[in-house]
mmCIF file of C-alpha atoms in Angstrom:
data_model
loop_
_atom_site.group_PDB
_atom_site.id
_atom_site.type_symbol
_atom_site.label_atom_id
_atom_site.label_comp_id
_atom_site.label_asym_id
_atom_site.label_seq_id
_atom_site.Cartn_x
_atom_site.Cartn_y
_atom_site.Cartn_z
ATOM 1 C CA MET A 155 23.915 15.059 23.450
ATOM 2 C CA LYS A 156 26.222 12.747 25.007
ATOM 3 C CA LEU A 157 28.064 14.248 28.285
ATOM 4 C CA GLY A 158 31.379 14.205 28.301
ATOM 5 C CA ALA A 159 33.986 14.369 30.651
ATOM 6 C CA GLN A 160 35.219 17.421 29.360
ATOM 7 C CA LEU A 161 31.858 19.136 29.854
ATOM 8 C CA LEU A 162 31.656 17.745 33.555
ATOM 9 C CA ALA A 163 34.616 18.678 34.536
ATOM 10 C CA ASP A 164 34.029 22.216 35.380
ATOM 11 C CA ARG A 165 30.764 21.467 36.844
ATOM 12 C CA PRO A 166 30.615 19.862 39.974
ATOM 13 C CA PHE A 167 27.144 19.836 40.265
ATOM 14 C CA GLU A 168 26.006 17.982 37.347
ATOM 15 C CA HIS A 169 28.743 15.655 37.753
ATOM 16 C CA PHE A 170 27.118 14.831 41.106
ATOM 17 C CA LEU A 171 23.592 14.358 39.168
ATOM 18 C CA VAL A 172 24.976 12.176 36.276
ATOM 19 C CA ALA A 173 27.403 9.758 38.722
ATOM 20 C CA ARG A 174 24.025 9.148 40.912
ATOM 21 C CA ASN A 175 21.242 8.044 38.263
ATOM 22 C CA ARG A 176 23.909 5.446 36.886
ATOM 23 C CA LYS A 177 24.266 4.200 40.557
ATOM 24 C CA ARG A 178 20.933 4.265 40.716
ATOM 25 C CA SER A 179 20.535 2.223 36.564
ATOM 26 C CA SER A 180 22.822 -0.336 38.106
ATOM 27 C CA THR A 181 20.734 -1.337 40.949
ATOM 28 C CA LYS A 182 18.158 -4.101 39.267
ATOM 29 C CA LYS A 183 14.841 -3.326 39.081
ATOM 30 C CA ASN A 184 11.386 -5.495 38.698
ATOM 31 C CA LEU A 185 9.761 -5.599 35.448
ATOM 32 C CA ILE A 186 6.602 -5.055 35.125
ATOM 33 C CA ILE A 187 5.892 -4.584 31.570
ATOM 34 C CA GLY A 188 1.818 -2.760 31.420
ATOM 35 C CA LEU A 189 -0.149 -3.967 27.956
ATOM 36 C CA THR A 190 -1.840 -1.227 26.181
ATOM 37 C CA LEU A 191 -5.337 -2.248 25.749
ATOM 38 C CA THR A 192 -6.966 0.901 25.077
ATOM 39 C CA SER A 193 -6.648 0.208 21.069
ATOM 40 C CA MET A 194 -8.020 -3.324 21.215
ATOM 41 C CA VAL A 195 -11.232 -2.104 23.682
ATOM 42 C CA ASP A 196 -11.749 0.288 20.711
ATOM 43 C CA MET A 197 -11.551 -2.334 17.905
ATOM 44 C CA PHE A 198 -13.754 -4.308 19.663
ATOM 45 C CA SER A 199 -16.348 -1.800 20.718
ATOM 46 C CA LEU A 200 -16.310 -0.918 16.853
ATOM 47 C CA LEU A 201 -16.641 -4.844 16.090
ATOM 48 C CA VAL A 202 -19.855 -5.121 18.109
ATOM 49 C CA ILE A 203 -21.749 -1.974 16.934
ATOM 50 C CA PHE A 204 -21.187 -2.650 13.017
ATOM 51 C CA LEU A 205 -22.286 -6.243 13.603
ATOM 52 C CA LEU A 206 -24.912 -4.799 15.917
ATOM 53 C CA GLN A 207 -25.930 -2.902 12.358
ATOM 54 C CA THR A 208 -25.929 -6.305 10.497
ATOM 55 C CA PHE A 209 -27.954 -8.268 12.868
ATOM 56 C CA SER A 210 -31.337 -9.526 11.624
ATOM 57 C CA ALA A 211 -33.923 -10.987 14.047
ATOM 58 C CA SER A 212 -36.041 -11.958 11.778
ATOM 59 C CA PRO A 213 -38.323 -15.376 12.250
ATOM 60 C CA GLU A 214 -38.499 -15.730 8.150
ATOM 61 C CA MET A 215 -35.386 -16.747 7.154
ATOM 62 C CA LEU A 216 -34.463 -18.845 4.490
ATOM 63 C CA VAL A 217 -32.104 -21.585 4.220
ATOM 64 C CA VAL A 218 -30.248 -22.263 1.123
ATOM 65 C CA GLY A 219 -30.634 -25.974 0.345
ATOM 66 C CA LYS A 220 -26.672 -27.630 -1.409
ATOM 67 C CA GLY A 221 -26.051 -27.344 -4.463
ATOM 68 C CA VAL A 222 -28.729 -24.053 -5.020
ATOM 69 C CA THR A 223 -26.738 -20.675 -6.071
ATOM 70 C CA LEU A 224 -29.866 -18.462 -5.842
ATOM 71 C CA PRO A 225 -30.216 -15.648 -8.699
ATOM 72 C CA VAL A 226 -29.782 -11.755 -7.992
ATOM 73 C CA SER A 227 -32.404 -9.403 -7.586
ATOM 74 C CA THR A 228 -32.447 -6.112 -6.904
ATOM 75 C CA SER A 229 -36.090 -5.322 -6.326
ATOM 76 C CA ALA A 230 -36.922 -8.696 -4.402
ATOM 77 C CA VAL A 231 -38.841 -7.906 -0.852
ATOM 78 C CA GLU A 232 -38.957 -10.310 2.580
ATOM 79 C CA PRO A 233 -39.790 -13.269 2.835
ATOM 80 C CA LYS A 234 -42.650 -14.329 3.896
ATOM 81 C CA ASP A 235 -43.400 -17.478 6.196
ATOM 82 C CA ALA A 236 -43.645 -20.740 2.685
ATOM 83 C CA LEU A 237 -43.007 -23.949 1.984
ATOM 84 C CA VAL A 238 -40.137 -24.073 0.535
ATOM 85 C CA LEU A 239 -39.551 -25.695 -2.656
ATOM 86 C CA ALA A 240 -36.082 -26.352 -3.890
ATOM 87 C CA VAL A 241 -34.793 -27.077 -7.327
ATOM 88 C CA SER A 242 -31.314 -27.762 -8.199
ATOM 89 C CA SER A 243 -29.679 -30.768 -9.899
ATOM 90 C CA GLU A 244 -29.081 -32.363 -6.765
ATOM 91 C CA GLY A 245 -32.939 -33.484 -6.730
ATOM 92 C CA VAL A 246 -36.297 -31.743 -5.310
ATOM 93 C CA PHE A 247 -36.694 -31.111 -1.608
ATOM 94 C CA LEU A 248 -40.165 -30.104 -0.003
ATOM 95 C CA ASP A 249 -39.129 -28.625 3.203
ATOM 96 C CA GLN A 250 -35.659 -30.269 2.985
ATOM 97 C CA LYS A 251 -36.963 -33.710 2.188
ATOM 98 C CA ARG A 252 -36.260 -35.298 -0.729
ATOM 99 C CA VAL A 253 -38.731 -35.770 -3.117
ATOM 100 C CA GLY A 254 -36.970 -37.021 -6.254
ATOM 101 C CA ASP A 255 -34.944 -36.402 -9.129
ATOM 102 C CA VAL A 256 -35.991 -32.699 -11.505
ATOM 103 C CA ASN A 257 -35.718 -35.163 -14.712
ATOM 104 C CA GLU A 258 -38.112 -37.847 -13.227
ATOM 105 C CA LEU A 259 -40.808 -35.457 -12.139
ATOM 106 C CA LEU A 260 -41.190 -33.481 -14.738
ATOM 107 C CA VAL A 261 -41.963 -37.247 -16.195
ATOM 108 C CA ASN A 262 -44.033 -38.311 -13.178
ATOM 109 C CA PRO A 263 -44.983 -35.524 -10.523
ATOM 110 C CA GLU A 264 -46.749 -37.582 -8.614
ATOM 111 C CA PRO A 265 -44.871 -38.159 -5.853
ATOM 112 C CA LEU A 266 -44.230 -34.235 -5.720
ATOM 113 C CA MET A 267 -48.097 -33.147 -6.158
ATOM 114 C CA LEU A 268 -48.762 -35.893 -3.175
ATOM 115 C CA ALA A 269 -46.304 -34.374 -1.261
ATOM 116 C CA LEU A 270 -47.985 -30.576 -1.787
ATOM 117 C CA GLU A 271 -51.312 -32.293 -0.570
ATOM 118 C CA LYS A 272 -49.739 -33.611 2.410
ATOM 119 C CA PHE A 273 -48.755 -30.294 3.638
ATOM 120 C CA LYS A 274 -51.790 -28.711 2.188
ATOM 121 C CA GLU A 275 -53.541 -30.756 4.729
ATOM 122 C CA ARG A 276 -51.742 -30.780 7.458
ATOM 123 C CA TRP A 277 -52.107 -26.617 7.216
ATOM 124 C CA MET A 278 -55.387 -27.499 6.836
ATOM 125 C CA GLN A 279 -55.705 -29.217 9.736
ATOM 126 C CA SER A 280 -53.932 -26.793 11.989
ATOM 127 C CA HIS A 281 -55.738 -23.590 10.586
ATOM 128 C CA PRO A 282 -59.180 -24.878 10.916
ATOM 129 C CA THR A 283 -61.026 -21.744 10.800
ATOM 130 C CA GLU A 284 -58.274 -20.078 7.943
ATOM 131 C CA ALA A 285 -58.119 -20.152 3.899
ATOM 132 C CA PHE A 286 -55.454 -22.467 2.606
ATOM 133 C CA LYS A 287 -53.400 -19.054 1.269
ATOM 134 C CA GLY A 288 -51.294 -21.091 -0.861
ATOM 135 C CA GLU A 289 -48.188 -19.636 -0.916
ATOM 136 C CA VAL A 290 -44.419 -21.518 -1.730
ATOM 137 C CA THR A 291 -41.104 -19.962 -1.359
ATOM 138 C CA LEU A 292 -39.491 -21.615 -4.768
ATOM 139 C CA GLN A 293 -35.422 -22.030 -4.326
ATOM 140 C CA ALA A 294 -34.187 -22.736 -7.297
ATOM 141 C CA ASP A 295 -30.145 -22.952 -9.019
ATOM 142 C CA ARG A 296 -29.679 -20.258 -11.730
ATOM 143 C CA ALA A 297 -28.187 -22.235 -13.948
ATOM 144 C CA LEU A 298 -31.004 -24.663 -14.239
ATOM 145 C CA PRO A 299 -33.093 -24.132 -17.971
ATOM 146 C CA SER A 300 -35.721 -21.508 -16.990
ATOM 147 C CA THR A 301 -38.187 -24.019 -19.187
ATOM 148 C CA THR A 302 -37.687 -26.501 -16.147
ATOM 149 C CA ILE A 303 -38.583 -23.794 -13.633
ATOM 150 C CA SER A 304 -41.739 -22.817 -15.880
ATOM 151 C CA GLN A 305 -42.608 -26.061 -15.845
ATOM 152 C CA PHE A 306 -42.179 -26.632 -11.823
ATOM 153 C CA MET A 307 -43.948 -23.616 -11.628
ATOM 154 C CA ALA A 308 -46.327 -24.331 -13.426
ATOM 155 C CA LEU A 309 -47.609 -27.936 -11.469
ATOM 156 C CA LEU A 310 -48.091 -25.947 -8.607
ATOM 157 C CA PRO A 311 -51.450 -24.598 -8.833
ATOM 158 C CA GLY A 312 -52.808 -27.685 -9.504
ATOM 159 C CA GLN A 313 -52.615 -28.543 -5.465
ATOM 160 C CA SER A 314 -53.633 -24.309 -5.219
ATOM 161 C CA TYR A 315 -50.741 -23.095 -4.529
ATOM 162 C CA GLY A 316 -51.003 -20.136 -7.242
ATOM 163 C CA SER A 317 -49.076 -17.670 -4.317
ATOM 164 C CA ILE A 318 -45.640 -18.093 -5.920
ATOM 165 C CA GLN A 319 -42.431 -16.888 -4.550
ATOM 166 C CA LEU A 320 -39.187 -16.662 -6.136
ATOM 167 C CA ALA A 321 -36.110 -16.818 -3.460
ATOM 168 C CA VAL A 322 -33.626 -14.377 -4.606
ATOM 169 C CA ILE A 323 -30.349 -13.130 -3.147
ATOM 170 C CA SER A 324 -31.363 -9.310 -2.708
ATOM 171 C CA GLY A 325 -28.859 -6.645 -4.288
ATOM 172 C CA GLY A 326 -26.187 -6.233 -7.642
ATOM 173 C CA GLY A 327 -28.528 -7.217 -11.025
ATOM 174 C CA VAL A 328 -28.469 -6.109 -13.630
ATOM 175 C CA MET B 103 -5.957 17.939 71.044
ATOM 176 C CA ILE B 104 -5.872 15.096 68.209
ATOM 177 C CA SER B 105 -8.707 13.544 66.641
ATOM 178 C CA GLY B 106 -8.684 9.628 66.330
ATOM 179 C CA SER B 107 -10.014 10.073 62.584
ATOM 180 C CA GLN B 108 -7.276 11.668 61.544
ATOM 181 C CA HIS B 109 -4.967 8.919 61.798
ATOM 182 C CA GLY B 110 -1.653 10.901 62.165
ATOM 183 C CA GLY B 111 -2.424 12.396 58.722
ATOM 184 C CA ARG B 112 -1.906 10.497 56.504
ATOM 185 C CA ARG B 113 -4.274 10.024 53.492
ATOM 186 C CA ARG B 114 -4.802 7.285 51.042
ATOM 187 C CA SER B 115 -3.882 7.735 48.077
ATOM 188 C CA LEU B 116 -7.637 6.984 45.163
ATOM 189 C CA ASP B 117 -7.232 4.065 42.784
ATOM 190 C CA SER B 118 -8.457 5.386 39.622
ATOM 191 C CA GLU B 119 -7.463 2.702 37.728
ATOM 192 C CA VAL B 120 -10.832 0.643 35.611
ATOM 193 C CA ASN B 121 -10.609 -2.863 35.427
ATOM 194 C CA LEU B 122 -10.691 -3.817 32.100
ATOM 195 C CA VAL B 123 -10.731 -7.218 31.497
ATOM 196 C CA PRO B 124 -14.211 -7.945 32.463
ATOM 197 C CA PHE B 125 -15.168 -6.011 29.950
ATOM 198 C CA ILE B 126 -13.213 -6.840 27.501
ATOM 199 C CA ASP B 127 -14.483 -10.468 28.611
ATOM 200 C CA LEU B 128 -17.615 -9.038 27.330
ATOM 201 C CA LEU B 129 -17.413 -7.700 24.394
ATOM 202 C CA SER B 130 -15.685 -11.022 23.335
ATOM 203 C CA MET B 131 -18.412 -12.864 23.819
ATOM 204 C CA CYS B 132 -20.694 -10.114 22.089
ATOM 205 C CA ILE B 133 -18.899 -10.282 19.155
ATOM 206 C CA CYS B 134 -18.479 -14.389 19.158
ATOM 207 C CA PHE B 135 -22.417 -14.612 19.179
ATOM 208 C CA LEU B 136 -22.928 -11.785 16.968
ATOM 209 C CA LEU B 137 -20.280 -13.344 14.400
ATOM 210 C CA MET B 138 -22.014 -16.916 14.875
ATOM 211 C CA THR B 139 -26.011 -14.845 13.849
ATOM 212 C CA ALA B 140 -24.452 -12.329 11.400
ATOM 213 C CA VAL B 141 -26.785 -13.081 8.142
ATOM 214 C CA TRP B 142 -23.696 -12.229 5.690
ATOM 215 C CA ILE B 143 -25.859 -12.690 2.425
ATOM 216 C CA GLN B 144 -29.649 -11.474 2.247
ATOM 217 C CA ILE B 145 -32.144 -13.299 0.686
ATOM 218 C CA GLY B 146 -35.710 -11.879 -0.476
ATOM 219 C CA THR B 147 -38.137 -12.852 -2.608
ATOM 220 C CA LEU B 148 -39.914 -12.198 -5.866
ATOM 221 C CA GLN B 149 -43.819 -12.410 -6.336
ATOM 222 C CA VAL B 150 -45.157 -14.369 -9.381
ATOM 223 C CA LYS B 151 -48.762 -13.969 -9.463
ATOM 224 C CA GLN B 152 -49.824 -16.813 -12.355
ATOM 225 C CA SER B 153 -47.731 -19.187 -13.604
ATOM 226 C CA HIS B 154 -49.609 -19.381 -16.756
ATOM 227 C CA GLY B 155 -51.517 -17.330 -19.212
ATOM 228 C CA THR B 156 -53.884 -14.690 -17.090
ATOM 229 C CA ASP B 157 -57.634 -14.323 -16.958
ATOM 230 C CA ALA B 158 -57.487 -11.237 -14.833
ATOM 231 C CA ALA B 159 -60.001 -8.491 -16.623
ATOM 232 C CA ALA B 160 -57.986 -5.674 -17.841
ATOM 233 C CA PRO B 161 -58.552 -2.659 -15.061
ATOM 234 C CA ALA B 162 -59.325 -0.606 -18.173
ATOM 235 C CA ALA B 163 -59.922 -0.668 -21.340
ATOM 236 C CA GLN B 164 -56.768 1.349 -22.969
ATOM 237 C CA SER B 165 -54.131 -1.017 -20.987
ATOM 238 C CA LEU B 166 -51.672 -3.165 -22.774
ATOM 239 C CA ASP B 167 -50.106 -6.660 -21.651
ATOM 240 C CA LEU B 168 -46.304 -6.592 -22.145
ATOM 241 C CA GLU B 169 -45.157 -9.693 -23.425
ATOM 242 C CA VAL B 170 -41.723 -11.071 -23.310
ATOM 243 C CA LYS B 171 -40.026 -13.719 -25.162
ATOM 244 C CA PHE B 172 -36.576 -14.940 -25.316
ATOM 245 C CA VAL B 173 -35.436 -15.855 -28.436
ATOM 246 C CA ASN B 174 -32.134 -17.449 -27.472
ATOM 247 C CA SER B 175 -30.145 -16.460 -24.143
ATOM 248 C CA LEU B 176 -28.651 -12.949 -26.246
ATOM 249 C CA SER B 177 -31.756 -12.084 -27.909
ATOM 250 C CA ILE B 178 -34.405 -11.123 -25.894
ATOM 251 C CA GLU B 179 -37.947 -9.482 -27.101
ATOM 252 C CA GLY B 180 -40.940 -7.367 -25.992
ATOM 253 C CA SER B 181 -43.737 -6.695 -27.009
ATOM 254 C CA LEU B 182 -46.838 -4.493 -26.533
ATOM 255 C CA LYS B 183 -50.348 -5.836 -27.047
ATOM 256 C CA GLN B 184 -53.508 -4.461 -26.685
ATOM 257 C CA LYS B 185 -56.515 -6.563 -27.506
ATOM 258 C CA ASN B 186 -54.018 -9.368 -29.135
ATOM 259 C CA LYS B 187 -52.811 -6.864 -31.580
ATOM 260 C CA VAL B 188 -49.420 -6.167 -31.258
ATOM 261 C CA PHE B 189 -49.335 -2.818 -30.000
ATOM 262 C CA TYR B 190 -45.490 -1.963 -29.935
ATOM 263 C CA LYS B 191 -42.696 -3.832 -30.514
ATOM 264 C CA PHE B 192 -38.694 -4.629 -29.221
ATOM 265 C CA THR B 193 -35.911 -6.974 -30.242
ATOM 266 C CA ALA B 194 -33.076 -6.777 -27.056
ATOM 267 C CA ASN B 195 -29.626 -8.046 -28.514
ATOM 268 C CA GLY B 196 -26.371 -8.651 -26.992
ATOM 269 C CA ALA B 197 -23.130 -9.875 -27.593
ATOM 270 C CA ASP B 198 -23.597 -11.992 -24.006
ATOM 271 C CA SER B 199 -26.639 -12.465 -21.833
ATOM 272 C CA GLN B 200 -25.750 -9.660 -19.224
ATOM 273 C CA ALA B 201 -25.510 -7.261 -22.599
ATOM 274 C CA ALA B 202 -28.586 -8.211 -23.626
ATOM 275 C CA LEU B 203 -30.511 -7.630 -20.125
ATOM 276 C CA GLU B 204 -28.949 -4.468 -20.137
ATOM 277 C CA GLU B 205 -30.649 -3.613 -23.452
ATOM 278 C CA PHE B 206 -33.914 -5.143 -22.881
ATOM 279 C CA ARG B 207 -33.318 -2.774 -19.743
ATOM 280 C CA SER B 208 -33.302 0.331 -22.058
ATOM 281 C CA GLN B 209 -35.463 -1.062 -25.227
ATOM 282 C CA LEU B 210 -38.112 -1.612 -22.107
ATOM 283 C CA GLY B 211 -37.814 2.401 -21.638
ATOM 284 C CA GLY B 212 -38.266 3.293 -24.762
ATOM 285 C CA ALA B 213 -41.710 0.410 -24.777
ATOM 286 C CA LEU B 214 -42.975 1.977 -22.100
ATOM 287 C CA ALA B 215 -42.365 5.772 -23.162
ATOM 288 C CA LYS B 216 -44.943 4.533 -26.091
ATOM 289 C CA ALA B 217 -47.119 3.266 -23.919
ATOM 290 C CA GLY B 218 -47.665 7.164 -22.676
ATOM 291 C CA LEU B 219 -45.765 6.606 -19.402
ATOM 292 C CA ASN B 220 -42.993 8.854 -17.980
ATOM 293 C CA THR B 221 -40.049 6.453 -17.995
ATOM 294 C CA LEU B 222 -38.288 8.808 -15.420
ATOM 295 C CA ALA B 223 -41.026 9.364 -13.154
ATOM 296 C CA ILE B 224 -41.009 5.693 -12.882
ATOM 297 C CA GLU B 225 -37.628 5.627 -12.309
ATOM 298 C CA GLN B 226 -37.431 8.048 -9.341
ATOM 299 C CA ALA B 227 -40.639 6.692 -7.723
ATOM 300 C CA ALA B 228 -38.912 3.205 -7.726
ATOM 301 C CA LYS B 229 -36.350 4.730 -5.906
ATOM 302 C CA ALA B 230 -38.630 6.861 -3.467
ATOM 303 C CA GLY B 231 -41.234 6.132 -0.860
ATOM 304 C CA ALA B 232 -43.646 3.337 0.009
ATOM 305 C CA ALA B 233 -46.646 6.293 -0.774
ATOM 306 C CA GLN B 234 -44.825 7.237 -4.062
ATOM 307 C CA ARG B 235 -43.722 4.053 -5.054
ATOM 308 C CA ASN B 236 -47.264 2.561 -4.418
ATOM 309 C CA GLU B 237 -48.727 5.172 -6.327
ATOM 310 C CA MET B 238 -46.753 5.115 -9.706
ATOM 311 C CA THR B 239 -47.014 1.139 -10.045
ATOM 312 C CA LYS B 240 -50.955 1.312 -9.489
ATOM 313 C CA THR B 241 -50.593 4.087 -12.656
ATOM 314 C CA VAL B 242 -48.513 1.484 -14.341
ATOM 315 C CA SER B 243 -50.856 -1.357 -13.812
ATOM 316 C CA ASP B 244 -53.757 0.708 -15.091
ATOM 317 C CA ARG B 245 -51.331 1.287 -18.526
ATOM 318 C CA ILE B 246 -49.622 -2.443 -17.995
ATOM 319 C CA ALA B 247 -51.844 -4.808 -16.834
ATOM 320 C CA THR B 248 -49.677 -7.974 -16.638
ATOM 321 C CA GLY B 249 -46.455 -8.937 -17.603
ATOM 322 C CA MET B 250 -45.697 -12.214 -19.202
ATOM 323 C CA ILE B 251 -42.765 -14.126 -19.714
ATOM 324 C CA THR B 252 -42.129 -17.205 -21.788
ATOM 325 C CA PRO B 253 -38.850 -18.908 -21.380
ATOM 326 C CA THR B 254 -36.887 -20.605 -24.248
ATOM 327 C CA THR B 255 -34.479 -23.712 -23.923
ATOM 328 C CA GLY B 256 -30.590 -22.085 -23.444
ATOM 329 C CA VAL B 257 -31.987 -19.618 -20.883
ATOM 330 C CA ASP B 258 -31.415 -20.478 -17.810
ATOM 331 C CA TYR B 259 -33.312 -19.716 -14.884
ATOM 332 C CA GLY B 260 -31.200 -16.779 -13.659
ATOM 333 C CA GLN B 261 -31.639 -15.032 -17.142
ATOM 334 C CA MET B 262 -35.004 -15.454 -16.618
ATOM 335 C CA VAL B 263 -35.109 -13.777 -12.850
ATOM 336 C CA GLY B 264 -32.681 -10.860 -14.599
ATOM 337 C CA VAL B 265 -35.629 -10.280 -16.899
ATOM 338 C CA MET B 266 -38.162 -10.797 -14.103
ATOM 339 C CA ASP B 267 -36.048 -7.574 -11.686
ATOM 340 C CA ILE B 268 -36.384 -5.675 -14.757
ATOM 341 C CA LEU B 269 -39.609 -5.183 -14.931
ATOM 342 C CA ARG B 270 -40.357 -4.691 -11.132
ATOM 343 C CA ASN B 271 -37.303 -1.870 -11.180
ATOM 344 C CA HIS B 272 -40.019 -0.083 -13.570
ATOM 345 C CA LEU B 273 -42.964 -1.219 -11.108
ATOM 346 C CA ILE B 274 -44.915 -3.397 -13.612
ATOM 347 C CA ALA B 275 -46.181 -5.567 -10.690
ATOM 348 C CA ASN B 276 -48.452 -8.040 -12.122
ATOM 349 C CA LEU B 277 -45.645 -10.617 -13.687
ATOM 350 C CA GLY B 278 -46.706 -14.350 -15.104
ATOM 351 C CA VAL B 279 -44.324 -17.188 -16.337
ATOM 352 C CA VAL B 280 -45.365 -18.644 -19.398
ATOM 353 C CA PRO B 281 -45.153 -22.992 -18.966
ATOM 354 C CA VAL B 282 -43.248 -24.756 -21.923
ATOM 355 C CA LYS B 283 -45.009 -27.827 -22.591
ATOM 356 C CA ASN B 284 -43.028 -30.902 -23.462
ATOM 357 C CA PRO B 285 -39.792 -28.408 -24.666
ATOM 358 C CA GLY B 286 -37.481 -30.044 -27.262
ATOM 359 C CA GLY B 287 -34.002 -30.082 -25.755
ATOM 360 C CA SER B 288 -34.816 -30.150 -22.231
ATOM 361 C CA LYS B 289 -32.312 -32.205 -20.038
#
């Protein structure tokens, strides 16, 4: 509602108040703009709480090799700390060290067997009082032929690696 | 007499504002650290007990062996055998690999029912706590000793894991993969 001259004409006190406000507003003021940080702090707090819930401090974190897309499973369990054999189209990697090409190793598995034996000897040297567990985690790309993977799995017991874990992505599934 | 401590009666106003800048710095550091260490993809493992034919003695004389054979990526055959004699056989077909797996899941339920197992109880136990699940796993293992999967050319590893996942969800604990020797056409 605008205060018109006609309205103020017969009201001297209101006229005085309006004139005083106009005089005050005509003077220059120092502009201090306050930034409301409350909502930003709320957002940060929620973000921290969410990330803390998804935080995992488990030491057994599998490093998935390049070029390996793991299959999905709904019945996966926590991975154990074991030797990792990664099979992908780029090659076969044992503990992140390249052993050879997939087709070459299927024809001549000698390099893979020697590498597995070396790891087994190293383990037994560091665990002289324990029996060899023979645990190995097999990471394989989901697009590889199942027959190829089954052949690699058949090679492992020959070097006493009888406990095979297949690395998968938890969740989703059929 | 005017007391010297009154300072002329003037009171200092209380500053009730909280300085949030250090708190925001702390939250920013926490967020940066947690974002860098966040695990967005949960990796698990499927235990495979043997990679070739089992020689394990059956825990009970009446136990069965489940054999799963891929005819191709769209057709999966399953058979329950008792002392190498076929007890029950089924085939799951689908328009694509996912449909074939879904059909296999539903056919497996029928096969387990034929073997005298309560599939509803198995499904409930699979989702229940560890104690109930372990008990039901033992019940299933007493009836179905092993689950052996035979891959074939043209079936990818992801589909084989899908079948293993279905068997695990039905609490068939002892899974194995039959090695295929010199498969024709393997790359």
